[in-house]
Amino acid sequence: MDNVHRVTIARVDGECLILSFDNAETLTIWNPSSYSTPGFTIRIADADRVRWEWYYYGRDHTPENLLFHDYRKTDGDIVVSRSHGGNNPRASTNEPAVELIGM
């Protein structure tokens, strides 16, 4: 694990579950389904879309420093887009849409 994040707010807005974290990070999950909570883990098996947003660490919280990874399920595949280019991370429909591991 490379970072520790603490949930500060969890809310539902229409079809979205929105988790806000202590350093202004946001995890938005569209149409989440089939969740489980083994131990200190929260696992969401499926979702139509997942977007992780955070500010460039160590910089001001301004729009130009807002980064994201966006995962959309399309025709049985997952399409990944990122704010900062580079190689797209791999995503698999065989893995949970979201897995938060608690300590």
PDB file of C-alpha atoms in Angstrom:
ATOM      1  CA  MET A   1       0.000   0.000   0.000  1.00  0.00           C
ATOM      2  CA  ASP A   2       1.386   3.360  -0.945  1.00  0.00           C
ATOM      3  CA  ASN A   3      -0.963   5.725   0.901  1.00  0.00           C
ATOM      4  CA  VAL A   4      -3.320   5.874   3.848  1.00  0.00           C
ATOM      5  CA  HIS A   5      -6.673   7.554   3.292  1.00  0.00           C
ATOM      6  CA  ARG A   6      -9.424   8.109   5.851  1.00  0.00           C
ATOM      7  CA  VAL A   7     -13.060   8.352   4.796  1.00  0.00           C
ATOM      8  CA  THR A   8     -14.567  11.598   6.083  1.00  0.00           C
ATOM      9  CA  ILE A   9     -17.941  11.532   4.302  1.00  0.00           C
ATOM     10  CA  ALA A  10     -19.928   8.784   2.589  1.00  0.00           C
ATOM     11  CA  ARG A  11     -23.065   9.757   0.701  1.00  0.00           C
ATOM     12  CA  VAL A  12     -25.382   8.635  -2.052  1.00  0.00           C
ATOM     13  CA  ASP A  13     -26.320  10.977  -4.888  1.00  0.00           C
ATOM     14  CA  GLY A  14     -28.730   9.358  -7.332  1.00  0.00           C
ATOM     15  CA  GLU A  15     -26.968   6.309  -8.779  1.00  0.00           C
ATOM     16  CA  CYS A  16     -23.596   7.194  -7.204  1.00  0.00           C
ATOM     17  CA  LEU A  17     -21.878   6.270  -3.979  1.00  0.00           C
ATOM     18  CA  ILE A  18     -19.434   9.079  -3.181  1.00  0.00           C
ATOM     19  CA  LEU A  19     -16.658   8.659  -0.635  1.00  0.00           C
ATOM     20  CA  SER A  20     -14.677  11.723   0.420  1.00  0.00           C
ATOM     21  CA  PHE A  21     -11.304  11.308   2.093  1.00  0.00           C
ATOM     22  CA  ASP A  22      -9.180  13.401   4.448  1.00  0.00           C
ATOM     23  CA  ASN A  23      -6.889  14.993   1.837  1.00  0.00           C
ATOM     24  CA  ALA A  24      -9.688  16.117  -0.508  1.00  0.00           C
ATOM     25  CA  GLU A  25      -9.619  12.858  -2.483  1.00  0.00           C
ATOM     26  CA  THR A  26     -12.922  11.581  -3.857  1.00  0.00           C
ATOM     27  CA  LEU A  27     -13.986   8.114  -4.971  1.00  0.00           C
ATOM     28  CA  THR A  28     -17.218   8.064  -6.995  1.00  0.00           C
ATOM     29  CA  ILE A  29     -18.831   4.737  -7.851  1.00  0.00           C
ATOM     30  CA  TRP A  30     -21.716   4.572 -10.337  1.00  0.00           C
ATOM     31  CA  ASN A  31     -24.307   1.811  -9.778  1.00  0.00           C
ATOM     32  CA  PRO A  32     -22.301  -0.220  -7.246  1.00  0.00           C
ATOM     33  CA  SER A  33     -23.533  -3.752  -6.602  1.00  0.00           C
ATOM     34  CA  SER A  34     -22.709  -6.831  -4.576  1.00  0.00           C
ATOM     35  CA  TYR A  35     -20.667  -5.451  -1.721  1.00  0.00           C
ATOM     36  CA  SER A  36     -19.031  -7.421   1.080  1.00  0.00           C
ATOM     37  CA  THR A  37     -17.051  -6.478   4.171  1.00  0.00           C
ATOM     38  CA  PRO A  38     -14.591  -9.249   4.981  1.00  0.00           C
ATOM     39  CA  GLY A  39     -12.574  -8.195   8.033  1.00  0.00           C
ATOM     40  CA  PHE A  40     -11.542  -4.560   7.665  1.00  0.00           C
ATOM     41  CA  THR A  41     -12.019  -4.592   3.890  1.00  0.00           C
ATOM     42  CA  ILE A  42     -14.859  -3.097   1.864  1.00  0.00           C
ATOM     43  CA  ARG A  43     -15.241  -4.825  -1.484  1.00  0.00           C
ATOM     44  CA  ILE A  44     -17.666  -3.773  -4.221  1.00  0.00           C
ATOM     45  CA  ALA A  45     -17.885  -6.526  -6.809  1.00  0.00           C
ATOM     46  CA  ASP A  46     -19.314  -4.537  -9.702  1.00  0.00           C
ATOM     47  CA  ALA A  47     -20.004  -0.988 -10.873  1.00  0.00           C
ATOM     48  CA  ASP A  48     -20.665   0.782 -14.160  1.00  0.00           C
ATOM     49  CA  ARG A  49     -17.957   3.353 -13.521  1.00  0.00           C
ATOM     50  CA  VAL A  50     -15.371   4.222 -10.861  1.00  0.00           C
ATOM     51  CA  ARG A  51     -13.502   7.526 -10.658  1.00  0.00           C
ATOM     52  CA  TRP A  52     -10.686   8.361  -8.217  1.00  0.00           C
ATOM     53  CA  GLU A  53      -9.820  12.077  -7.939  1.00  0.00           C
ATOM     54  CA  TRP A  54      -7.009  13.621  -5.932  1.00  0.00           C
ATOM     55  CA  TYR A  55      -4.882  16.717  -5.885  1.00  0.00           C
ATOM     56  CA  TYR A  56      -1.245  16.469  -6.861  1.00  0.00           C
ATOM     57  CA  TYR A  57       0.378  15.700  -3.531  1.00  0.00           C
ATOM     58  CA  GLY A  58       2.310  18.619  -2.069  1.00  0.00           C
ATOM     59  CA  ARG A  59       0.692  21.217  -4.341  1.00  0.00           C
ATOM     60  CA  ASP A  60      -2.173  23.660  -3.881  1.00  0.00           C
ATOM     61  CA  HIS A  61      -5.730  22.395  -4.298  1.00  0.00           C
ATOM     62  CA  THR A  62      -6.389  24.229  -7.545  1.00  0.00           C
ATOM     63  CA  PRO A  63      -8.154  22.905 -10.673  1.00  0.00           C
ATOM     64  CA  GLU A  64      -4.888  22.432 -12.590  1.00  0.00           C
ATOM     65  CA  ASN A  65      -3.594  20.162  -9.809  1.00  0.00           C
ATOM     66  CA  LEU A  66      -6.686  17.909  -9.769  1.00  0.00           C
ATOM     67  CA  LEU A  67      -5.834  14.452 -11.141  1.00  0.00           C
ATOM     68  CA  PHE A  68      -8.013  11.412 -11.837  1.00  0.00           C
ATOM     69  CA  HIS A  69      -8.238   7.811 -12.936  1.00  0.00           C
ATOM     70  CA  ASP A  70     -11.573   6.949 -14.533  1.00  0.00           C
ATOM     71  CA  TYR A  71     -12.720   3.364 -15.175  1.00  0.00           C
ATOM     72  CA  ARG A  72     -15.830   2.775 -17.334  1.00  0.00           C
ATOM     73  CA  LYS A  73     -17.350  -0.571 -18.173  1.00  0.00           C
ATOM     74  CA  THR A  74     -18.120  -0.597 -21.909  1.00  0.00           C
ATOM     75  CA  ASP A  75     -19.200  -3.624 -23.957  1.00  0.00           C
ATOM     76  CA  GLY A  76     -17.745  -6.090 -21.452  1.00  0.00           C
ATOM     77  CA  ASP A  77     -14.392  -4.312 -21.221  1.00  0.00           C
ATOM     78  CA  ILE A  78     -13.095  -1.588 -18.944  1.00  0.00           C
ATOM     79  CA  VAL A  79     -11.947   1.624 -20.562  1.00  0.00           C
ATOM     80  CA  VAL A  80      -9.453   3.569 -18.467  1.00  0.00           C
ATOM     81  CA  SER A  81      -8.687   7.254 -18.820  1.00  0.00           C
ATOM     82  CA  ARG A  82      -6.280   9.338 -16.784  1.00  0.00           C
ATOM     83  CA  SER A  83      -5.762  13.048 -16.362  1.00  0.00           C
ATOM     84  CA  HIS A  84      -1.997  12.850 -16.660  1.00  0.00           C
ATOM     85  CA  GLY A  85      -1.425  10.554 -19.634  1.00  0.00           C
ATOM     86  CA  GLY A  86       1.107   7.775 -19.602  1.00  0.00           C
ATOM     87  CA  ASN A  87       0.326   4.095 -19.896  1.00  0.00           C
ATOM     88  CA  ASN A  88      -3.156   3.218 -18.766  1.00  0.00           C
ATOM     89  CA  PRO A  89      -3.324   0.861 -15.814  1.00  0.00           C
ATOM     90  CA  ARG A  90      -4.785  -2.546 -16.499  1.00  0.00           C
ATOM     91  CA  ALA A  91      -8.290  -3.258 -15.307  1.00  0.00           C
ATOM     92  CA  SER A  92     -10.155  -6.540 -15.363  1.00  0.00           C
ATOM     93  CA  THR A  93     -13.830  -7.402 -15.088  1.00  0.00           C
ATOM     94  CA  ASN A  94     -12.652 -10.459 -13.116  1.00  0.00           C
ATOM     95  CA  GLU A  95     -11.542  -8.245 -10.200  1.00  0.00           C
ATOM     96  CA  PRO A  96     -13.691  -6.236  -7.780  1.00  0.00           C
ATOM     97  CA  ALA A  97     -14.679  -2.769  -9.003  1.00  0.00           C
ATOM     98  CA  VAL A  98     -13.451  -1.330  -5.673  1.00  0.00           C
ATOM     99  CA  GLU A  99     -11.507  -2.779  -2.774  1.00  0.00           C
ATOM    100  CA  LEU A 100     -10.642  -0.650   0.244  1.00  0.00           C
ATOM    101  CA  ILE A 101      -8.371  -2.366   2.723  1.00  0.00           C
ATOM    102  CA  GLY A 102      -8.658  -1.156   6.293  1.00  0.00           C
ATOM    103  CA  MET A 103      -6.024  -1.158   8.972  1.00  0.00           C
TER     104      MET A 103
END
